[in-house]
Amino acid sequence: MQQFLTQTGSNSSAATSPPASPQPRLRQQQAPRKERDPQNKEKEAPPAAMADEHQDLTRAFAGLGGLGVDETALVSALGRWRRQPEKRAQFRRGFLGFFSASAGAVAGIERCEDEYLLHLQAEFARFKDAAVLWAMHPWERDARWAHHVLHKAHPPQVLVEVACTRAADDLLGARRAYQALYHRSLEEDVAYRVRDANASLLVGLVSAYRYEGACVSEDLATEEAKALAAAVRSAPAAATKLVQNEQVVRVLATRSKPQLRATFRIYMELHGKPLEEDLAAEPCLREAVKCLDSPPKYFSEVISRAFSDDADRQAKAALTRVLVSRADTDMEDIKDAYARQYGAKLADAVAKNTHGHYKDALLAIIGK
Amino acid sequence: MATLKVPATVPPVADDCEQLRKAFQGWGTNEALIISILGHRDAAQRRAIRRAYAEAHGEELLRSITDEISGDFERAVILWTLDPAERDAVLANEAARKWQPANRVLVEIACTRTSAQVFAARQAYHERFKRSLEEDIAAHVTGDFRKLLVPLVSTYRYDGPEVNTRLAHSEAKLLHEKIHHKAYTDDEIIRILTTRSKPQLLATFNHYNDAFGHRINKDLKADPKDEYLKTLRAIIRCFSCPDRYFEKVARQAIAGLGTDESALTRVITTRAEVDLKLIKEAYQKRNSVPLERAVAGDTSGDYESMLLALLGQE
């Protein structure tokens, strides 16, 4: 890495030395130009305007620029700044967050920060991920996501999502795809890799093959709502955490979804507030309840979190995951839930917060 | 190694239905005819007969059977005539509803069937009982047994041949440690037994034997009366040597005063198309008496004839 930077660095500062590797150099500087160009339409801008542009760019790069990369602007910038290395050098010098003159001082360059490269890599990859995931079989998608989460020790949100929002046969299909891909069962890997308090809940959720019929017993729902309430009440004083409570795990991991929704409804009637509120201390449990109760509402929350300013890598990747995986199932319901919760159309929010081909792909998936 | 004897030229399905109908009609029932037909048809043929019978006579075959015959014979014929998946679902439902610590039926179903068969049983359970098997077990079984049995039936085990030897070694060590400290209900033991694939578990048990000089079951005999330990040993035996496991069930059903008909029926009807021949050989070896002779000595009437037909006797 250092070598290639030195080579490219020497390119811009000493025009006489031959270009060592023109291609990587170009790629590295594409993105800054993409952000810069919308503000800088002319080649020679007055110094005051340049200062403004730099401010805009700095804002854009601090992660507030939305998701994805504006490929068209990038390409036009490439053309416009052709043969003008001094423009690029100026930009790099002005962009303190991502290019560091001090770090590269030894070589006489403004060195590109490694974090910035990773950020760019993630942003450029969003469209590719969306396209590849869209083309895959839903079962393979779910299996790959589950495997990734388990082996990179990310938070188990994806596992809960896959286990609770897919239909019983789709969850089974995902487990079979997992076996075909990784030669182990999903249950084994979850049991082996999740070592914290959430383990028994997660194993139960992924092993489930829930009854899919509409048969609901109100008496059973009342009984179980009371059992859940008792568990919640005794949680602060109990030896084990609420998420390890046998009753809770049993009810959430085995009952059918219509039955659970009746249970949650009765809980609300008995206690005046929804079960999720009482589970604030156990994020995994809370997510499971939300997913089981109303997937569209849960998904619209996940989408909204991806747009927020302090969204981390997982939260941003969730946007692609949710939209691609729900495109064929309950996208309309998600759109309604989003509009109800956030007062804006989902398509508008996506258009506002994403760029380029990634944006077009997502809008096409969402539909009218 | 099935023992079921199907005739070389099977009569057409319509003929079988006709004959069965004749067997039910009139005063009394021609039990010998029922046995000679149903006792010599495999699962696909029985399914075809059931379908054709319902179409031809507007009534389910199983319904006619329950109306006409009773007792142990009825139970044997019903269980035999059902599809393997439905049979497992019915047995599991009974076991869950009337569960007791000494009941091993759920263990048998979860550990001696292939992943696909266990799953088919769960699907059949949905259709028949409008609930999932896991819910019912979780609702009726309590304590440590629930912790063990619910994941045991819910897992969809990997059914390929791949084995990770390093993992087998480390998990054998882990099992040994937990057993040594008498932590029989530890999460790790339950995790290993309820999620690992069958070849992986067999490798683990083999390594246990190699590393510690004796089989894992020997270490699980600390308290001969403890039902939980017996359940763990049953799980391990069902994986390692199902034929000897079922031989023992049959032996205990026949031995002593009286017979445990439900256990005997269960062994014979569920294994007749799978490995009853191996079970017979194991029985002969262990008891110096052929299983048929023992069954004939302990049972009588049409029930005996049905069991003998399934055991392959002409």
PDB file of N, CA and C in Angstrom, chain B residues 99-108 110-111 141-142 144-150 152-153 157 184-185 189-190 193-194 205 217 220-221 223-239 245 248:
ATOM      1  N   TRP B  99     -46.976 -37.521  28.521  1.00  0.00           N
ATOM      2  CA  TRP B  99     -45.544 -37.674  28.750  1.00  0.00           C
ATOM      3  C   TRP B  99     -45.202 -38.049  30.187  1.00  0.00           C
ATOM      4  N   GLN B 100     -44.225 -38.946  30.279  1.00  0.00           N
ATOM      5  CA  GLN B 100     -43.646 -39.279  31.580  1.00  0.00           C
ATOM      6  C   GLN B 100     -42.157 -39.406  31.397  1.00  0.00           C
ATOM      7  N   PRO B 101     -41.393 -39.233  32.479  1.00  0.00           N
ATOM      8  CA  PRO B 101     -39.935 -39.270  32.312  1.00  0.00           C
ATOM      9  C   PRO B 101     -39.421 -40.569  31.684  1.00  0.00           C
ATOM     10  N   ALA B 102     -40.160 -41.681  31.876  1.00  0.00           N
ATOM     11  CA  ALA B 102     -39.641 -42.944  31.336  1.00  0.00           C
ATOM     12  C   ALA B 102     -39.970 -43.128  29.865  1.00  0.00           C
ATOM     13  N   ASN B 103     -40.699 -42.177  29.278  1.00  0.00           N
ATOM     14  CA  ASN B 103     -41.129 -42.312  27.898  1.00  0.00           C
ATOM     15  C   ASN B 103     -40.003 -41.970  26.937  1.00  0.00           C
ATOM     16  N   ARG B 104     -39.675 -42.906  26.043  1.00  0.00           N
ATOM     17  CA  ARG B 104     -38.548 -42.652  25.136  1.00  0.00           C
ATOM     18  C   ARG B 104     -38.973 -42.501  23.692  1.00  0.00           C
ATOM     19  N   VAL B 105     -40.267 -42.437  23.441  1.00  0.00           N
ATOM     20  CA  VAL B 105     -40.731 -42.433  22.053  1.00  0.00           C
ATOM     21  C   VAL B 105     -40.199 -41.235  21.286  1.00  0.00           C
ATOM     22  N   LEU B 106     -40.202 -40.067  21.950  1.00  0.00           N
ATOM     23  CA  LEU B 106     -39.735 -38.863  21.256  1.00  0.00           C
ATOM     24  C   LEU B 106     -38.263 -38.998  20.890  1.00  0.00           C
ATOM     25  N   VAL B 107     -37.496 -39.598  21.798  1.00  0.00           N
ATOM     26  CA  VAL B 107     -36.083 -39.813  21.513  1.00  0.00           C
ATOM     27  C   VAL B 107     -35.931 -40.726  20.303  1.00  0.00           C
ATOM     28  N   GLU B 108     -36.722 -41.799  20.269  1.00  0.00           N
ATOM     29  CA  GLU B 108     -36.628 -42.718  19.129  1.00  0.00           C
ATOM     30  C   GLU B 108     -36.911 -41.996  17.836  1.00  0.00           C
ATOM     31  N   ALA B 110     -36.793 -38.802  17.105  1.00  0.00           N
ATOM     32  CA  ALA B 110     -35.828 -37.769  16.730  1.00  0.00           C
ATOM     33  C   ALA B 110     -34.490 -38.350  16.301  1.00  0.00           C
ATOM     34  N   CYS B 111     -34.099 -39.504  16.876  1.00  0.00           N
ATOM     35  CA  CYS B 111     -32.729 -39.966  16.639  1.00  0.00           C
ATOM     36  C   CYS B 111     -32.591 -41.140  15.676  1.00  0.00           C
ATOM     37  N   VAL B 141     -44.062 -31.123  28.518  1.00  0.00           N
ATOM     38  CA  VAL B 141     -42.875 -31.671  29.167  1.00  0.00           C
ATOM     39  C   VAL B 141     -42.266 -30.573  30.011  1.00  0.00           C
ATOM     40  N   THR B 142     -41.753 -30.938  31.176  1.00  0.00           N
ATOM     41  CA  THR B 142     -41.243 -29.883  32.051  1.00  0.00           C
ATOM     42  C   THR B 142     -39.780 -30.100  32.398  1.00  0.00           C
ATOM     43  N   ASP B 144     -35.814 -30.255  33.049  1.00  0.00           N
ATOM     44  CA  ASP B 144     -34.636 -30.571  32.248  1.00  0.00           C
ATOM     45  C   ASP B 144     -34.992 -31.369  31.007  1.00  0.00           C
ATOM     46  N   PHE B 145     -36.033 -32.174  31.127  1.00  0.00           N
ATOM     47  CA  PHE B 145     -36.426 -32.963  29.959  1.00  0.00           C
ATOM     48  C   PHE B 145     -36.863 -32.061  28.818  1.00  0.00           C
ATOM     49  N   ARG B 146     -37.538 -30.964  29.158  1.00  0.00           N
ATOM     50  CA  ARG B 146     -37.966 -30.052  28.105  1.00  0.00           C
ATOM     51  C   ARG B 146     -36.764 -29.417  27.442  1.00  0.00           C
ATOM     52  N   LYS B 147     -35.791 -29.047  28.278  1.00  0.00           N
ATOM     53  CA  LYS B 147     -34.579 -28.432  27.755  1.00  0.00           C
ATOM     54  C   LYS B 147     -33.883 -29.348  26.753  1.00  0.00           C
ATOM     55  N   LEU B 148     -34.040 -30.655  26.985  1.00  0.00           N
ATOM     56  CA  LEU B 148     -33.388 -31.620  26.119  1.00  0.00           C
ATOM     57  C   LEU B 148     -34.267 -31.993  24.929  1.00  0.00           C
ATOM     58  N   LEU B 149     -35.556 -32.251  25.171  1.00  0.00           N
ATOM     59  CA  LEU B 149     -36.392 -32.826  24.113  1.00  0.00           C
ATOM     60  C   LEU B 149     -36.831 -31.822  23.048  1.00  0.00           C
ATOM     61  N   VAL B 150     -37.100 -30.577  23.436  1.00  0.00           N
ATOM     62  CA  VAL B 150     -37.570 -29.625  22.418  1.00  0.00           C
ATOM     63  C   VAL B 150     -36.517 -29.409  21.330  1.00  0.00           C
ATOM     64  N   LEU B 152     -34.189 -31.402  20.607  1.00  0.00           N
ATOM     65  CA  LEU B 152     -33.924 -32.692  19.974  1.00  0.00           C
ATOM     66  C   LEU B 152     -34.843 -32.911  18.774  1.00  0.00           C
ATOM     67  N   VAL B 153     -36.120 -32.570  18.915  1.00  0.00           N
ATOM     68  CA  VAL B 153     -37.015 -32.771  17.765  1.00  0.00           C
ATOM     69  C   VAL B 153     -37.005 -31.607  16.784  1.00  0.00           C
ATOM     70  N   ARG B 157     -31.075 -31.675  11.280  1.00  0.00           N
ATOM     71  CA  ARG B 157     -29.647 -31.996  11.284  1.00  0.00           C
ATOM     72  C   ARG B 157     -29.073 -32.059   9.884  1.00  0.00           C
ATOM     73  N   TYR B 184     -24.930 -33.056  34.119  1.00  0.00           N
ATOM     74  CA  TYR B 184     -25.606 -33.735  33.030  1.00  0.00           C
ATOM     75  C   TYR B 184     -26.584 -32.850  32.272  1.00  0.00           C
ATOM     76  N   THR B 185     -27.058 -31.792  32.911  1.00  0.00           N
ATOM     77  CA  THR B 185     -28.014 -30.939  32.213  1.00  0.00           C
ATOM     78  C   THR B 185     -27.338 -29.701  31.653  1.00  0.00           C
ATOM     79  N   ILE B 189     -23.650 -30.088  26.824  1.00  0.00           N
ATOM     80  CA  ILE B 189     -24.026 -31.471  26.494  1.00  0.00           C
ATOM     81  C   ILE B 189     -25.274 -31.449  25.614  1.00  0.00           C
ATOM     82  N   ILE B 190     -26.227 -30.633  26.003  1.00  0.00           N
ATOM     83  CA  ILE B 190     -27.470 -30.564  25.240  1.00  0.00           C
ATOM     84  C   ILE B 190     -27.194 -30.023  23.849  1.00  0.00           C
ATOM     85  N   LEU B 193     -25.485 -32.851  21.709  1.00  0.00           N
ATOM     86  CA  LEU B 193     -26.364 -33.964  21.346  1.00  0.00           C
ATOM     87  C   LEU B 193     -27.529 -33.542  20.466  1.00  0.00           C
ATOM     88  N   THR B 194     -27.986 -32.309  20.628  1.00  0.00           N
ATOM     89  CA  THR B 194     -29.180 -31.947  19.867  1.00  0.00           C
ATOM     90  C   THR B 194     -28.897 -31.211  18.567  1.00  0.00           C
ATOM     91  N   PHE B 205     -18.303 -39.908  19.592  1.00  0.00           N
ATOM     92  CA  PHE B 205     -18.379 -41.026  20.541  1.00  0.00           C
ATOM     93  C   PHE B 205     -17.191 -41.975  20.365  1.00  0.00           C
ATOM     94  N   ASN B 217     -21.361 -44.173  27.265  1.00  0.00           N
ATOM     95  CA  ASN B 217     -22.513 -44.626  28.049  1.00  0.00           C
ATOM     96  C   ASN B 217     -22.117 -45.175  29.405  1.00  0.00           C
ATOM     97  N   LEU B 220     -22.261 -42.639  31.944  1.00  0.00           N
ATOM     98  CA  LEU B 220     -23.562 -42.063  32.231  1.00  0.00           C
ATOM     99  C   LEU B 220     -24.405 -43.002  33.085  1.00  0.00           C
ATOM    100  N   LYS B 221     -23.745 -43.959  33.772  1.00  0.00           N
ATOM    101  CA  LYS B 221     -24.530 -44.910  34.566  1.00  0.00           C
ATOM    102  C   LYS B 221     -24.418 -44.621  36.054  1.00  0.00           C
ATOM    103  N   ASP B 223     -26.264 -43.136  38.220  1.00  0.00           N
ATOM    104  CA  ASP B 223     -27.425 -43.462  39.032  1.00  0.00           C
ATOM    105  C   ASP B 223     -28.377 -44.298  38.193  1.00  0.00           C
ATOM    106  N   PRO B 224     -28.507 -45.595  38.469  1.00  0.00           N
ATOM    107  CA  PRO B 224     -29.305 -46.458  37.599  1.00  0.00           C
ATOM    108  C   PRO B 224     -30.786 -46.082  37.530  1.00  0.00           C
ATOM    109  N   LYS B 225     -31.279 -45.316  38.521  1.00  0.00           N
ATOM    110  CA  LYS B 225     -32.704 -45.013  38.496  1.00  0.00           C
ATOM    111  C   LYS B 225     -33.014 -43.672  37.840  1.00  0.00           C
ATOM    112  N   ASP B 226     -31.978 -42.916  37.512  1.00  0.00           N
ATOM    113  CA  ASP B 226     -32.219 -41.570  37.022  1.00  0.00           C
ATOM    114  C   ASP B 226     -32.744 -41.605  35.584  1.00  0.00           C
ATOM    115  N   GLU B 227     -33.978 -41.142  35.397  1.00  0.00           N
ATOM    116  CA  GLU B 227     -34.575 -41.222  34.064  1.00  0.00           C
ATOM    117  C   GLU B 227     -33.896 -40.295  33.082  1.00  0.00           C
ATOM    118  N   TYR B 228     -33.399 -39.165  33.576  1.00  0.00           N
ATOM    119  CA  TYR B 228     -32.741 -38.228  32.677  1.00  0.00           C
ATOM    120  C   TYR B 228     -31.493 -38.861  32.078  1.00  0.00           C
ATOM    121  N   LEU B 229     -30.717 -39.552  32.929  1.00  0.00           N
ATOM    122  CA  LEU B 229     -29.519 -40.220  32.411  1.00  0.00           C
ATOM    123  C   LEU B 229     -29.908 -41.322  31.441  1.00  0.00           C
ATOM    124  N   LYS B 230     -31.002 -42.012  31.755  1.00  0.00           N
ATOM    125  CA  LYS B 230     -31.438 -43.070  30.832  1.00  0.00           C
ATOM    126  C   LYS B 230     -31.805 -42.466  29.481  1.00  0.00           C
ATOM    127  N   THR B 231     -32.404 -41.280  29.518  1.00  0.00           N
ATOM    128  CA  THR B 231     -32.753 -40.620  28.255  1.00  0.00           C
ATOM    129  C   THR B 231     -31.501 -40.270  27.473  1.00  0.00           C
ATOM    130  N   LEU B 232     -30.479 -39.744  28.172  1.00  0.00           N
ATOM    131  CA  LEU B 232     -29.233 -39.419  27.477  1.00  0.00           C
ATOM    132  C   LEU B 232     -28.638 -40.673  26.859  1.00  0.00           C
ATOM    133  N   ARG B 233     -28.632 -41.769  27.640  1.00  0.00           N
ATOM    134  CA  ARG B 233     -28.067 -43.016  27.104  1.00  0.00           C
ATOM    135  C   ARG B 233     -28.877 -43.508  25.915  1.00  0.00           C
ATOM    136  N   ALA B 234     -30.191 -43.322  25.983  1.00  0.00           N
ATOM    137  CA  ALA B 234     -31.042 -43.746  24.862  1.00  0.00           C
ATOM    138  C   ALA B 234     -30.695 -42.957  23.603  1.00  0.00           C
ATOM    139  N   ILE B 235     -30.479 -41.652  23.759  1.00  0.00           N
ATOM    140  CA  ILE B 235     -30.126 -40.826  22.600  1.00  0.00           C
ATOM    141  C   ILE B 235     -28.855 -41.370  21.969  1.00  0.00           C
ATOM    142  N   ILE B 236     -27.858 -41.634  22.822  1.00  0.00           N
ATOM    143  CA  ILE B 236     -26.583 -42.084  22.282  1.00  0.00           C
ATOM    144  C   ILE B 236     -26.727 -43.446  21.612  1.00  0.00           C
ATOM    145  N   ARG B 237     -27.499 -44.338  22.227  1.00  0.00           N
ATOM    146  CA  ARG B 237     -27.675 -45.665  21.621  1.00  0.00           C
ATOM    147  C   ARG B 237     -28.465 -45.589  20.319  1.00  0.00           C
ATOM    148  N   CYS B 238     -29.465 -44.726  20.283  1.00  0.00           N
ATOM    149  CA  CYS B 238     -30.254 -44.601  19.052  1.00  0.00           C
ATOM    150  C   CYS B 238     -29.384 -44.151  17.897  1.00  0.00           C
ATOM    151  N   PHE B 239     -28.409 -43.312  18.193  1.00  0.00           N
ATOM    152  CA  PHE B 239     -27.512 -42.895  17.127  1.00  0.00           C
ATOM    153  C   PHE B 239     -26.520 -43.986  16.772  1.00  0.00           C
ATOM    154  N   TYR B 245     -30.712 -51.033  20.173  1.00  0.00           N
ATOM    155  CA  TYR B 245     -31.638 -50.266  20.989  1.00  0.00           C
ATOM    156  C   TYR B 245     -33.040 -50.850  20.896  1.00  0.00           C
ATOM    157  N   LYS B 248     -33.546 -54.147  22.549  1.00  0.00           N
ATOM    158  CA  LYS B 248     -33.762 -54.048  23.988  1.00  0.00           C
ATOM    159  C   LYS B 248     -35.204 -53.672  24.301  1.00  0.00           C
TER     160      LYS B 248
END
